[in-house]
mmCIF file of C-alpha atoms in Angstrom:
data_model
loop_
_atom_site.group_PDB
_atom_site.id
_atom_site.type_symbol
_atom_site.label_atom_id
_atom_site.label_comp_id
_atom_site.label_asym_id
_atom_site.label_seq_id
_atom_site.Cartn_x
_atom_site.Cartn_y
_atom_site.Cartn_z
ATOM 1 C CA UNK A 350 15.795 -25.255 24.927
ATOM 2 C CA UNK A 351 16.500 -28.409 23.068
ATOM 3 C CA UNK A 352 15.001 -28.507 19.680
ATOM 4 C CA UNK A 353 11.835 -30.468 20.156
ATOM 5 C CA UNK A 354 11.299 -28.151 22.919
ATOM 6 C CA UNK A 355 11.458 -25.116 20.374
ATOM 7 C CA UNK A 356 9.086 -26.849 17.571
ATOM 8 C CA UNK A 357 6.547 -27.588 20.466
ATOM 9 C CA UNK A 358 6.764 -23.525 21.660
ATOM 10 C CA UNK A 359 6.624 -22.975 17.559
ATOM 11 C CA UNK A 360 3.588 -24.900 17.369
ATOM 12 C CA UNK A 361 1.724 -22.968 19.743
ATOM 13 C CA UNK A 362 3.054 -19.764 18.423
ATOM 14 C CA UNK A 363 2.033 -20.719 14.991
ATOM 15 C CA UNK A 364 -1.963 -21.883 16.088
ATOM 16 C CA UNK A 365 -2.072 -17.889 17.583
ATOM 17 C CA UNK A 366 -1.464 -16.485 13.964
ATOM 18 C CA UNK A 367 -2.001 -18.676 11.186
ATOM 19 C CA UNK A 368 -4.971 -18.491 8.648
ATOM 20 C CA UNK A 369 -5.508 -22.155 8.245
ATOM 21 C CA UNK A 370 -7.514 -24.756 9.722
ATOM 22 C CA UNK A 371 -4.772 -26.936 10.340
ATOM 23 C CA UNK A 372 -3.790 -30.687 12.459
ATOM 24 C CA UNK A 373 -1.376 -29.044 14.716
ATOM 25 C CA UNK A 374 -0.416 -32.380 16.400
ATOM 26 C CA UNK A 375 1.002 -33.766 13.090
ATOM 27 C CA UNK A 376 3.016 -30.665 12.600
ATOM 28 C CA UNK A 377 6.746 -31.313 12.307
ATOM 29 C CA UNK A 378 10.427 -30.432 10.531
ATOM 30 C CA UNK A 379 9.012 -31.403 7.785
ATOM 31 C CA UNK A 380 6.082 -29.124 7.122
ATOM 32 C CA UNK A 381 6.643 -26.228 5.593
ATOM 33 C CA UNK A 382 5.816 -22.576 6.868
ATOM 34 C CA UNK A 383 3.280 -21.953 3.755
ATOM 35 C CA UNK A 384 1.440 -25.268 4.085
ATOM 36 C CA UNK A 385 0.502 -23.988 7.479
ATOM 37 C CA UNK A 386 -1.310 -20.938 6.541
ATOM 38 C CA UNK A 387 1.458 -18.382 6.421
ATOM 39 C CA UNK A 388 1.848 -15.817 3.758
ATOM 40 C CA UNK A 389 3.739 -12.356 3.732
ATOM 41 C CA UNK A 390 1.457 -10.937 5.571
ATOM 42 C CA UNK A 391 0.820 -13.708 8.568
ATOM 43 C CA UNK A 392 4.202 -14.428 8.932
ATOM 44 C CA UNK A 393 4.898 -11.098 10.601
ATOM 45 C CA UNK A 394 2.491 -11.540 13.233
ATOM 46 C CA UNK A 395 4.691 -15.167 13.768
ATOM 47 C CA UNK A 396 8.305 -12.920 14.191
ATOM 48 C CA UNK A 397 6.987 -10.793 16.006
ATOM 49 C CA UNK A 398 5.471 -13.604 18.529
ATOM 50 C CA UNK A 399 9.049 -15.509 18.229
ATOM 51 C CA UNK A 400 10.700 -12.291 18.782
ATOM 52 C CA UNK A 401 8.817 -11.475 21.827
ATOM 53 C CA UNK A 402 8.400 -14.488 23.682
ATOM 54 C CA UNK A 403 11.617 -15.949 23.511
ATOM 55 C CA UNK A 404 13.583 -12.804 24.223
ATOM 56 C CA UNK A 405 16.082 -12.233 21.881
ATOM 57 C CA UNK A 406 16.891 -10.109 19.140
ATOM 58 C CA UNK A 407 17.743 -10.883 15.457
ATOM 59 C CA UNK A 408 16.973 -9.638 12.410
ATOM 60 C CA UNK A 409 13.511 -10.662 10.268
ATOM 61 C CA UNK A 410 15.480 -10.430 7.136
ATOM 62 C CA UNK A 411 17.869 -13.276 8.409
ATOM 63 C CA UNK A 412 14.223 -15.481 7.959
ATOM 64 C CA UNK A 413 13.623 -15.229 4.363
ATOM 65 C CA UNK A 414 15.178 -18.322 2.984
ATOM 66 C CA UNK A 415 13.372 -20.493 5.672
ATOM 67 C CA UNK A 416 11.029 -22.826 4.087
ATOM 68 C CA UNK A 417 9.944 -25.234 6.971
ATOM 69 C CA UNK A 418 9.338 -25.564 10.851
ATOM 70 C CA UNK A 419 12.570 -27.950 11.610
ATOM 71 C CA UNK A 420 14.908 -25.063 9.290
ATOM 72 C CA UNK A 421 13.218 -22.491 12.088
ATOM 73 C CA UNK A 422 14.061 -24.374 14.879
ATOM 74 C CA UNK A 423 17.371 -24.579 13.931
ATOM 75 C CA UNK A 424 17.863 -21.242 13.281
ATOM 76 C CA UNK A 425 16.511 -20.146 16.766
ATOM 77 C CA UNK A 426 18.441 -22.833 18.003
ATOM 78 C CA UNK A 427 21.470 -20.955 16.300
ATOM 79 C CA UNK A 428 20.156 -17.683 17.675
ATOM 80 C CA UNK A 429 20.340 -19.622 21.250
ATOM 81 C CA UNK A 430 16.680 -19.760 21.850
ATOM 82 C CA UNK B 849 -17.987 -12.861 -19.238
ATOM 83 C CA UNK B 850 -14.965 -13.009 -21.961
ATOM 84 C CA UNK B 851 -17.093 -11.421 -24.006
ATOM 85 C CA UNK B 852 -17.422 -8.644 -21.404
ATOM 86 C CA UNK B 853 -13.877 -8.735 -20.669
ATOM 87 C CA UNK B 854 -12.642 -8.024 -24.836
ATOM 88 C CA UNK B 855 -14.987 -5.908 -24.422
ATOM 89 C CA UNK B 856 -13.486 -3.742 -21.981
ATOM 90 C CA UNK B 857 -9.363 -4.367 -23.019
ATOM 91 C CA UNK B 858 -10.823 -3.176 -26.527
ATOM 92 C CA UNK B 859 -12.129 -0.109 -25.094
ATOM 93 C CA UNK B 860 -9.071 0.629 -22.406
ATOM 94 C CA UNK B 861 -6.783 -0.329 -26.153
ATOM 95 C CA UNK B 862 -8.601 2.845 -27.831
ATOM 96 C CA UNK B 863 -8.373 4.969 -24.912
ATOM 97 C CA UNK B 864 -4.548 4.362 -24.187
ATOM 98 C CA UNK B 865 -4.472 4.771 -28.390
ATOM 99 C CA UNK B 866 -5.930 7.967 -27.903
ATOM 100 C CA UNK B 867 -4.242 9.351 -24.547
ATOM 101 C CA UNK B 868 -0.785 8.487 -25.932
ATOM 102 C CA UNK B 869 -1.378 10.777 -29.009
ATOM 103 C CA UNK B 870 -2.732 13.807 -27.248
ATOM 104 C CA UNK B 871 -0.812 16.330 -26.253
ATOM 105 C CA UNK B 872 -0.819 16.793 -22.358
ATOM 106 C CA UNK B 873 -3.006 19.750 -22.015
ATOM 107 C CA UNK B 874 -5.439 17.899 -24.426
ATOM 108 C CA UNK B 875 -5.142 14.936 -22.778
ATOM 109 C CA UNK B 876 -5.754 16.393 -19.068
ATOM 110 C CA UNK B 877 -8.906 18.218 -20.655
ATOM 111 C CA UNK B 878 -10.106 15.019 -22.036
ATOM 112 C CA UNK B 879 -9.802 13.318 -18.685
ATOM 113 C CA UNK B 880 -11.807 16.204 -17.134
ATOM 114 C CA UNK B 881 -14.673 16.072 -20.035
ATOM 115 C CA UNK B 882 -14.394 11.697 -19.444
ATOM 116 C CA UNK B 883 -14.498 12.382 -15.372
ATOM 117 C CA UNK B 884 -17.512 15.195 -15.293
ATOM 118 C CA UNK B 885 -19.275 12.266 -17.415
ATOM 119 C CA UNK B 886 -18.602 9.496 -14.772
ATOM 120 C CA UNK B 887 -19.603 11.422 -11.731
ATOM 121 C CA UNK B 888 -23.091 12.193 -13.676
ATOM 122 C CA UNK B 889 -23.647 9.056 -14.560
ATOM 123 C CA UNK B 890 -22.163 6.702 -12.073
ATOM 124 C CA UNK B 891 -24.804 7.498 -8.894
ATOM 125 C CA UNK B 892 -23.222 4.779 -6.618
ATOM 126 C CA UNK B 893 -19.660 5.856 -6.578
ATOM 127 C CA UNK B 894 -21.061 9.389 -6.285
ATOM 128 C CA UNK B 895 -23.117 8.688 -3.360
ATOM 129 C CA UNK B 896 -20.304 6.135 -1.659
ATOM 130 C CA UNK B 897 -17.877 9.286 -2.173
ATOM 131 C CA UNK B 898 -20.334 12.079 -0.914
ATOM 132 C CA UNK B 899 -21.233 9.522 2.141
ATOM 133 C CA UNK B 900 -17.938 9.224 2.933
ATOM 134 C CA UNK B 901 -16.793 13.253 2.751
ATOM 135 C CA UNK B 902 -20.148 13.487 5.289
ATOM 136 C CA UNK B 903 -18.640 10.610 7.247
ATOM 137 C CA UNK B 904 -15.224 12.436 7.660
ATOM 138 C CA UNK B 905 -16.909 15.716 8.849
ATOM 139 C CA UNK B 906 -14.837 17.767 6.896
ATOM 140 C CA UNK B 907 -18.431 19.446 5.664
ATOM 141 C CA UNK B 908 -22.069 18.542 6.559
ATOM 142 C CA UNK B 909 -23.184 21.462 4.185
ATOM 143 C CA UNK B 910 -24.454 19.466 0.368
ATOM 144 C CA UNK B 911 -23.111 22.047 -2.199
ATOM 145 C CA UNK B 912 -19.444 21.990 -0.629
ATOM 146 C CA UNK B 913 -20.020 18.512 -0.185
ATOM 147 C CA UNK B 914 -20.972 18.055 -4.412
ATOM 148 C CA UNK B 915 -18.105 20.143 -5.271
ATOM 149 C CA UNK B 916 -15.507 18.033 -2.597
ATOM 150 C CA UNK B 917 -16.784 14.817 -4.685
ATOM 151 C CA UNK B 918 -16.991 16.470 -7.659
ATOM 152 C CA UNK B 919 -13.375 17.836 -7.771
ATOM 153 C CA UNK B 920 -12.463 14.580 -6.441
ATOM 154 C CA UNK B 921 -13.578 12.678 -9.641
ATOM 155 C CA UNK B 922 -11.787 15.518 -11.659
ATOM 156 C CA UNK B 923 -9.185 14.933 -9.725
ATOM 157 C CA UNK B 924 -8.542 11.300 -10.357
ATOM 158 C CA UNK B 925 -9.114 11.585 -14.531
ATOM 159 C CA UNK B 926 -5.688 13.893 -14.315
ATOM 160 C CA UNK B 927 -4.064 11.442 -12.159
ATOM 161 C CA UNK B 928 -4.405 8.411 -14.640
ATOM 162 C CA UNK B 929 -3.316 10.882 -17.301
ATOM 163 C CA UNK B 930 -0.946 12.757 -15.757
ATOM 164 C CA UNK B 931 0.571 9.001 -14.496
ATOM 165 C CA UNK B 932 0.581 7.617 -17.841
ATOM 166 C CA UNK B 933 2.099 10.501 -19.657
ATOM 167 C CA UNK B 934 4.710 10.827 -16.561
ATOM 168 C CA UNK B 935 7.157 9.193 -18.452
ATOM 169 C CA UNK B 936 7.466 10.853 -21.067
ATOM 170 C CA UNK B 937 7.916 14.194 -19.040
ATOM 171 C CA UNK B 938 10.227 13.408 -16.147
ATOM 172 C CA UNK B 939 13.095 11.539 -16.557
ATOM 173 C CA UNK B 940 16.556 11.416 -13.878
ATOM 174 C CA UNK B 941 17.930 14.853 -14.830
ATOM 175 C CA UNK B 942 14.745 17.138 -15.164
ATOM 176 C CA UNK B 943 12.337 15.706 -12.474
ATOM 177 C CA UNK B 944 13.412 18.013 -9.297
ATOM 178 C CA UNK B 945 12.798 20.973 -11.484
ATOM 179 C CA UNK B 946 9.038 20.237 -11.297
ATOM 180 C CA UNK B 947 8.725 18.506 -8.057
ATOM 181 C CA UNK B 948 8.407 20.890 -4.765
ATOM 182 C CA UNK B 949 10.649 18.313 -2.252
ATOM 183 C CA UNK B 950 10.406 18.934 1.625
ATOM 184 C CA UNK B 951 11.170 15.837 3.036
ATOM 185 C CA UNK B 952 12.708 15.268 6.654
ATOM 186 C CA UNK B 953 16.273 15.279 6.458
ATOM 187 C CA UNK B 954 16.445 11.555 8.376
ATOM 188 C CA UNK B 955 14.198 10.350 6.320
ATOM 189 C CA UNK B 956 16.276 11.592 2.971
ATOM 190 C CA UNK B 957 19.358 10.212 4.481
ATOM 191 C CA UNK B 958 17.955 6.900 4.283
ATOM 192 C CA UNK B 959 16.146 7.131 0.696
ATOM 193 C CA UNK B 960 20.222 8.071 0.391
ATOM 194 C CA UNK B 961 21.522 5.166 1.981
ATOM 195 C CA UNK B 962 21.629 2.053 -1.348
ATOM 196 C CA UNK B 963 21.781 -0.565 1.239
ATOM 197 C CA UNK B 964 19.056 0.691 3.897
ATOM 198 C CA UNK B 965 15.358 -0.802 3.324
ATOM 199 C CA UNK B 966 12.273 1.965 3.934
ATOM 200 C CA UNK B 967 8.324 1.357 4.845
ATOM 201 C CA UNK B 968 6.518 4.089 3.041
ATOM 202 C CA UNK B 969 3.055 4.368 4.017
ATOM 203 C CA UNK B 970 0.657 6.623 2.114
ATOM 204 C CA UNK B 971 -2.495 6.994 0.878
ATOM 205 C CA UNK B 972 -4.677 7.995 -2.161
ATOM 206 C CA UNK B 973 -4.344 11.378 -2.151
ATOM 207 C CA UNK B 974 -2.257 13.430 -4.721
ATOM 208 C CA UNK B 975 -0.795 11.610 -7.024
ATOM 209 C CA UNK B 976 0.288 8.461 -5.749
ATOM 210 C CA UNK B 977 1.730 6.665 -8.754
ATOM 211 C CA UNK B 978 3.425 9.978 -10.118
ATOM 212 C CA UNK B 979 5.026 9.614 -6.394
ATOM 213 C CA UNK B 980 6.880 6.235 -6.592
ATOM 214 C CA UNK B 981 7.993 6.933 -10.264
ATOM 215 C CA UNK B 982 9.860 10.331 -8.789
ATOM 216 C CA UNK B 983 10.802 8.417 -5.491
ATOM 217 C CA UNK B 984 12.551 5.658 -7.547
ATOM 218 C CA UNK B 985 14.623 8.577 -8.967
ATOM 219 C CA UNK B 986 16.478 8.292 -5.537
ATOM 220 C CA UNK B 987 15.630 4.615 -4.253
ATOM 221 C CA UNK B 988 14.193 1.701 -6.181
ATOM 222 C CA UNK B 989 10.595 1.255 -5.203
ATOM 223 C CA UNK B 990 8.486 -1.473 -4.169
ATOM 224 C CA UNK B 991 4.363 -1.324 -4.436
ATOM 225 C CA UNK B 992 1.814 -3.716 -3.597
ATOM 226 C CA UNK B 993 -1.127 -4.266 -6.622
ATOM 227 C CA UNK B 994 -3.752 -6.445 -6.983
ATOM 228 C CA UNK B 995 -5.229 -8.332 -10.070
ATOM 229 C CA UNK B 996 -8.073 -6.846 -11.797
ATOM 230 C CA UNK B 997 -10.643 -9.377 -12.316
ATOM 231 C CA UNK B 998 -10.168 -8.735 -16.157
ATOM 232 C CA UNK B 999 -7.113 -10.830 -17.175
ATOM 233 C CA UNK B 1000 -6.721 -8.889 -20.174
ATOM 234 C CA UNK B 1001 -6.517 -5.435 -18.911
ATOM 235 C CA UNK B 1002 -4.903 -7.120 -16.000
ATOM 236 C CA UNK B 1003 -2.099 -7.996 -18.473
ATOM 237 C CA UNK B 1004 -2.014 -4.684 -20.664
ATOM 238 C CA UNK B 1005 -1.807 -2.358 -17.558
ATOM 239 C CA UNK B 1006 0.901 -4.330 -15.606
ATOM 240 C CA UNK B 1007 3.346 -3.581 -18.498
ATOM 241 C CA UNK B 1008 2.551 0.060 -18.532
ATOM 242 C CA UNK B 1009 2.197 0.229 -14.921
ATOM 243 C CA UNK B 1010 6.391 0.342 -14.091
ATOM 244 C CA UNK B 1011 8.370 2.533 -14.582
ATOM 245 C CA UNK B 1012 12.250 3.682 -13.777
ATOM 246 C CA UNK B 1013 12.882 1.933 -10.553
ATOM 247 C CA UNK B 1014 9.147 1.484 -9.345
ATOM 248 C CA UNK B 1015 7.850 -2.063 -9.673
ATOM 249 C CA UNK B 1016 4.974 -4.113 -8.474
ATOM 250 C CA UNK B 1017 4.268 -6.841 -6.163
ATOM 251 C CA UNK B 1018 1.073 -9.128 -5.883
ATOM 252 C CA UNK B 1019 -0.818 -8.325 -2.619
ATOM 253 C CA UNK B 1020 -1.683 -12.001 -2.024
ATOM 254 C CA UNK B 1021 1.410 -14.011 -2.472
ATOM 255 C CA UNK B 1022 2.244 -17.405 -0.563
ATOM 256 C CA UNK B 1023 6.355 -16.453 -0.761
ATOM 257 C CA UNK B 1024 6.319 -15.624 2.876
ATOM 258 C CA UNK B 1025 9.960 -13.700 2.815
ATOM 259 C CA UNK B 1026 8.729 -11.139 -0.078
ATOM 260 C CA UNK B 1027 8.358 -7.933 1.993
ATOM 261 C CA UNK B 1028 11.458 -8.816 4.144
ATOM 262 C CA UNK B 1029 13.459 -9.285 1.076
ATOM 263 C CA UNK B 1030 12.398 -5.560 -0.340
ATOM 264 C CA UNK B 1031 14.089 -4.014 3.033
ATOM 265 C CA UNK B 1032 16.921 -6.636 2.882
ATOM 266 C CA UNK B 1033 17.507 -5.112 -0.874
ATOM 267 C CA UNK B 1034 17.887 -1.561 0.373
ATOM 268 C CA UNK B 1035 14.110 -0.829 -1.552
ATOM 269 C CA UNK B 1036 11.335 1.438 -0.740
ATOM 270 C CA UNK B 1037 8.071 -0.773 -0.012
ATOM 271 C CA UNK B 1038 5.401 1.278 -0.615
ATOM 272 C CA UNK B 1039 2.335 1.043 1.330
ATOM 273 C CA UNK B 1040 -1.030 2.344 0.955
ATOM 274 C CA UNK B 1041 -3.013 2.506 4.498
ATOM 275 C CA UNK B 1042 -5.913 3.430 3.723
ATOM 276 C CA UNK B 1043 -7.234 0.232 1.600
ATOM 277 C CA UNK B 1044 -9.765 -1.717 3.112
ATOM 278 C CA UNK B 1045 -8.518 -4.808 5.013
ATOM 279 C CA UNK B 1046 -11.296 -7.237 4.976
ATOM 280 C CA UNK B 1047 -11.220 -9.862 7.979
ATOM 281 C CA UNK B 1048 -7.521 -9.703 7.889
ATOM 282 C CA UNK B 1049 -7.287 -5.672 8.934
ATOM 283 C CA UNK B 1050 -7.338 -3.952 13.034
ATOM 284 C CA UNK B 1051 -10.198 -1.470 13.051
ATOM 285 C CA UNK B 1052 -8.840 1.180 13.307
ATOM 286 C CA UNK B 1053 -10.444 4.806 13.467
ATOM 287 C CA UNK B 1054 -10.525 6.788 10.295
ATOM 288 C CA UNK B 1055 -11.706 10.382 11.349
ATOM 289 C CA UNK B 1056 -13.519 9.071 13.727
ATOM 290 C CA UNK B 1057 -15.082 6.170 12.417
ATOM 291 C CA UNK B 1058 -13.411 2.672 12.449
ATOM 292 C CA UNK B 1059 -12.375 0.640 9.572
ATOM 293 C CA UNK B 1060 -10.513 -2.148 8.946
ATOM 294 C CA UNK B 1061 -6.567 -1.164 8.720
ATOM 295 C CA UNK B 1062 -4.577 -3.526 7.362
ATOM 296 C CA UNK B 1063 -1.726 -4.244 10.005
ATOM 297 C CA UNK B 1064 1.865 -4.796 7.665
ATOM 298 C CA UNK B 1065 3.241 -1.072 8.025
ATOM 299 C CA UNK B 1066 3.566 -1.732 11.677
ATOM 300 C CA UNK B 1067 4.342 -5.032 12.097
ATOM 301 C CA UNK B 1068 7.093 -4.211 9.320
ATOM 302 C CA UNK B 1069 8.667 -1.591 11.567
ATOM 303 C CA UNK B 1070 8.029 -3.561 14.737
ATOM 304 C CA UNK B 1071 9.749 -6.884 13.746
ATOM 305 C CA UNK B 1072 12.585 -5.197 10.942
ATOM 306 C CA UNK B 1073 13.389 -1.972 12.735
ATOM 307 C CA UNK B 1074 13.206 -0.615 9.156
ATOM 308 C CA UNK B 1075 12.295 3.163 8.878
ATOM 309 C CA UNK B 1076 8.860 3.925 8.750
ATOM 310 C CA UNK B 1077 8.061 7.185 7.184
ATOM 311 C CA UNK B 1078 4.614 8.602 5.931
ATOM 312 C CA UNK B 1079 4.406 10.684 3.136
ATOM 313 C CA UNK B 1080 2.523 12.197 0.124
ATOM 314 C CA UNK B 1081 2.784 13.720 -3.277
ATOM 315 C CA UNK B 1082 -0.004 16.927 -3.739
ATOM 316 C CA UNK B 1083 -0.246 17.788 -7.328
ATOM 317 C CA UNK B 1084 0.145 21.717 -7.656
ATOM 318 C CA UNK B 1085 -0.291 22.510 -11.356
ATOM 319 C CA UNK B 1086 -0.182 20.222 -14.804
ATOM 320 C CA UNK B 1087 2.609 17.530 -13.687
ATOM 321 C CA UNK B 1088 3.876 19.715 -11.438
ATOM 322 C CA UNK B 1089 3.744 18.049 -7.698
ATOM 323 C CA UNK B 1090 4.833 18.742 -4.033
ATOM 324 C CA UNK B 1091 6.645 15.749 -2.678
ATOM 325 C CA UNK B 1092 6.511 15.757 1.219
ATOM 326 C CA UNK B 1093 7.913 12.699 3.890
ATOM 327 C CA UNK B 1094 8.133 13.125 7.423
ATOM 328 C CA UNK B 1095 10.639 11.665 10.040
ATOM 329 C CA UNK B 1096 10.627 8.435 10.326
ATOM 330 C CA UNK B 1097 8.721 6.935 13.220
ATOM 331 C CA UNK B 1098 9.989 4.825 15.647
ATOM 332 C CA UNK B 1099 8.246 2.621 17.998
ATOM 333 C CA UNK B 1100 10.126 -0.168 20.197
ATOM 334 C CA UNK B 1101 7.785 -4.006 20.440
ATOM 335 C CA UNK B 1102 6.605 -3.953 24.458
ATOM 336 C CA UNK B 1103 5.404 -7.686 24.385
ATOM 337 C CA UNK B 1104 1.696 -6.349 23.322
ATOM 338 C CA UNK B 1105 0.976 -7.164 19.756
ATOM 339 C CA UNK B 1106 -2.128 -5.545 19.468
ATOM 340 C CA UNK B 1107 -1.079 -2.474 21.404
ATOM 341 C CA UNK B 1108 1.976 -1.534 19.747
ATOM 342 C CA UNK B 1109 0.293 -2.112 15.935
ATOM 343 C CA UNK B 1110 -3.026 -0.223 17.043
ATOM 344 C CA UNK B 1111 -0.587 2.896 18.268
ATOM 345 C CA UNK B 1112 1.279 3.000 14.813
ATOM 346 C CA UNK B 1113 -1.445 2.397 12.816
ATOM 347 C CA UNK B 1114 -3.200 5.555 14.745
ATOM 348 C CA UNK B 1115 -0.172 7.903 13.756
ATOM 349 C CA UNK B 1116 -0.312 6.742 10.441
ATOM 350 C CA UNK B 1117 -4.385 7.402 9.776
ATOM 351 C CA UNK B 1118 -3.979 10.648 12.179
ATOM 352 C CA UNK B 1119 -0.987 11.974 9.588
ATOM 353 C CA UNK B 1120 -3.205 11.277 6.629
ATOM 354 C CA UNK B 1121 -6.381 12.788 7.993
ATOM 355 C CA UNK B 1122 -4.411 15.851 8.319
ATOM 356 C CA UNK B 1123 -2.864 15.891 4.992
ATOM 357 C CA UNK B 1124 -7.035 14.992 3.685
ATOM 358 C CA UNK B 1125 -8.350 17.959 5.710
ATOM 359 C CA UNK B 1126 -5.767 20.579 4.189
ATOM 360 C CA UNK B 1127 -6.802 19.018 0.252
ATOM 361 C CA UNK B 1128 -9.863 17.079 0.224
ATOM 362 C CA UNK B 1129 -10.717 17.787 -3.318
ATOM 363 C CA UNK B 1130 -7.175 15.656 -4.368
ATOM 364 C CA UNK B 1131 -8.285 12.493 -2.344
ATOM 365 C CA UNK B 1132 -10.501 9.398 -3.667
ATOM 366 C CA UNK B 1133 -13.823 9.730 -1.672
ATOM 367 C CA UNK B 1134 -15.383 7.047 -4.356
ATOM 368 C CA UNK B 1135 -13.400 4.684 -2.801
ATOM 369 C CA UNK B 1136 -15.530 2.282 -0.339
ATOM 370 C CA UNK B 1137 -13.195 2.937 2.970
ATOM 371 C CA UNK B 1138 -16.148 2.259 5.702
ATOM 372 C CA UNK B 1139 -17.382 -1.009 3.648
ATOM 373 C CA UNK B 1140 -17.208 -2.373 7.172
ATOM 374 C CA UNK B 1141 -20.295 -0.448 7.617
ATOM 375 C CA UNK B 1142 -22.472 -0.942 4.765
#
């Protein structure tokens, strides 16, 4: 998957689970995970989607640092999502 | 309300005055006198926790049902005492002599193992603060509180709240890494299953009876692989308490969200119903569990 092809999957992922009323077209690298309704809490419903649907293994704790939706793509693109 | 609120951190200020000046035995006798009192004259909390041992089934008949509730309130007087004055009786080299331990050997070899993060799920019953003080003994430990609407008391019973290794973590918190980075550290995150989860919880039957469950045990397990262990701490005697964790369970992600969280969440209530059944009179019936329902 390129990665525009992994922030569009993202995006859907993220509608499924978040807890905010957000403009999902004018989500991009830039926003961050937290701005789009994510919390502790949320964002494990989100790994667990990621983990599931693309297929591949890695570990949650490797996701703490990650602040926005391009610095997730990029490290599922690292993963080889 | 700031009125109210002095008010009330004045009153907790005498009270904490007093409790830290009694001896124990006076202290726990006080907090029986103080509890009698509340479940005489606080008729809601009586009646949510005498609804809810009726809910349970444990007993349909009313005086076993008064005394359940009754011992129940007693019950949770000694715990605030006994968890306040817990640090001035247990400290690293005397706590095992008063604490009964049976816990799984798996689960002990990871409480053993610095680097490996733990889910502990409990609920209230026993002594559940006495129980991450003596856990963080062995393992730096992790628990989840929420502010108190007063700021003041809010502030006052934050500092006495931790102590050794046990610390405290705002339930609602934006930091979306915050529980990942308590396994990452090799910590014990502490869990409490049986709060009420609002909108954001999986019903989730609760002998019998479903109520919302919040979901963050499981999907801890599910997406971390971390150990997820459920245990309890009875109290047996004046600070004198039975420490039990069982095996860790496991439970691989099939694809189904829903499914996999609703099957752990179900071993988890189903363990803590049991533990309820055996001591009824040592958990927190005032608290609104079913509020779902009312």
């Amino acid at each position: 998957m390129t990665h525009d092809e992994i922030i569009n999957r993202l995006r859907t992922m993220m509608k499924q689970s978040s807890q905010e009323d957000v403009d999902w077209d004018v989500v991009g690298e830039e926003s961050t995970i937290e701005s789009l309704g994510f919390d502790s809490l949320s964002i494990l419903d989100l790994i667990y989607d990621i983990q599931q649907e693309l297929g591949f293994e890695f570990e949650a704790e490797e996701m703490i640092n990650i602040k926005t939706v391009g610095e997730l793509a990029t490290f599922l693109e690292e993963k080889g999502a | 309300m700031r009125i109210r609120h002095l008010l009330e951190y004045l009153g907790l200020r005498v009270a904490l005055f007093l409790l830290d000046r009694l001896s124990l035995s006076g202290a726990q006798k006080f907090a029986s006198r103080l509890a009698d009192s509340w479940y005489l004259l606080n008729s809601s909390r009586r009646r949510t926790a005498k609804d809810n041992i009726l809910r349970s089934g444990i007993t349909d008949n009313p005086a076993e049902v008064n005394r359940i509730a009754h011992e129940s309130f007693r019950h949770f007087g000694l715990l605030i005492v006994e968890s306040l004055k817990s640090e001035e009786v247990f400290n690293e080299d005397n706590w095992r002599s008063r604490v009964e331990m049976d816990i799984s050997p798996e689960t002990m070899a990871v409480l053993n193992n610095p680097k490996q993060g733990m889910i502990l799920v409990s609920g209230h019953i026993g002594n559940w603060e006495v129980a991450a003080q003596l856990l963080s003994y062995i393992k730096p430990v992790v628990g989840i509180t929420r502010n108190m609407n007063n700021p003041y008391t809010n502030r006052l019973m934050k500092k006495r709240k931790p102590r050794n290794r046990f610390r405290l973590t705002q339930k609602h918190d934006a930091s979306t890494g915050r529980f990942l980075s308590v396994l990452r550290n090799g910590e014990v995150l502490a869990l409490m299953i049986d709060q009420h989860a609002r909108d954001r919880g999986m019903m989730i039957d609760f002998f019998g009876t479903p109520a919302a469950t919040h979901t963050s045990p499981a999907l801890l397990h599910l997406v971390t692989g971390a150990p997820l262990c459920f245990g309890y701490c009875l109290r047996m005697g004046p600070m004198s308490y039975r420490m039990k964790a069982l095996e860790p369970i496991s439970h691989k992600p099939t694809g189904n969200r829903e499914q996999d969280v609703r099957a752990i969440l179900e071993k988890l209530n189903g363990e803590l119903e049991k533990i309820i059944r055996e001591n009824p009179e040592q958990y927190l019936w005032a608290h609104r569990r079913w509020r779902n329902l009312l």
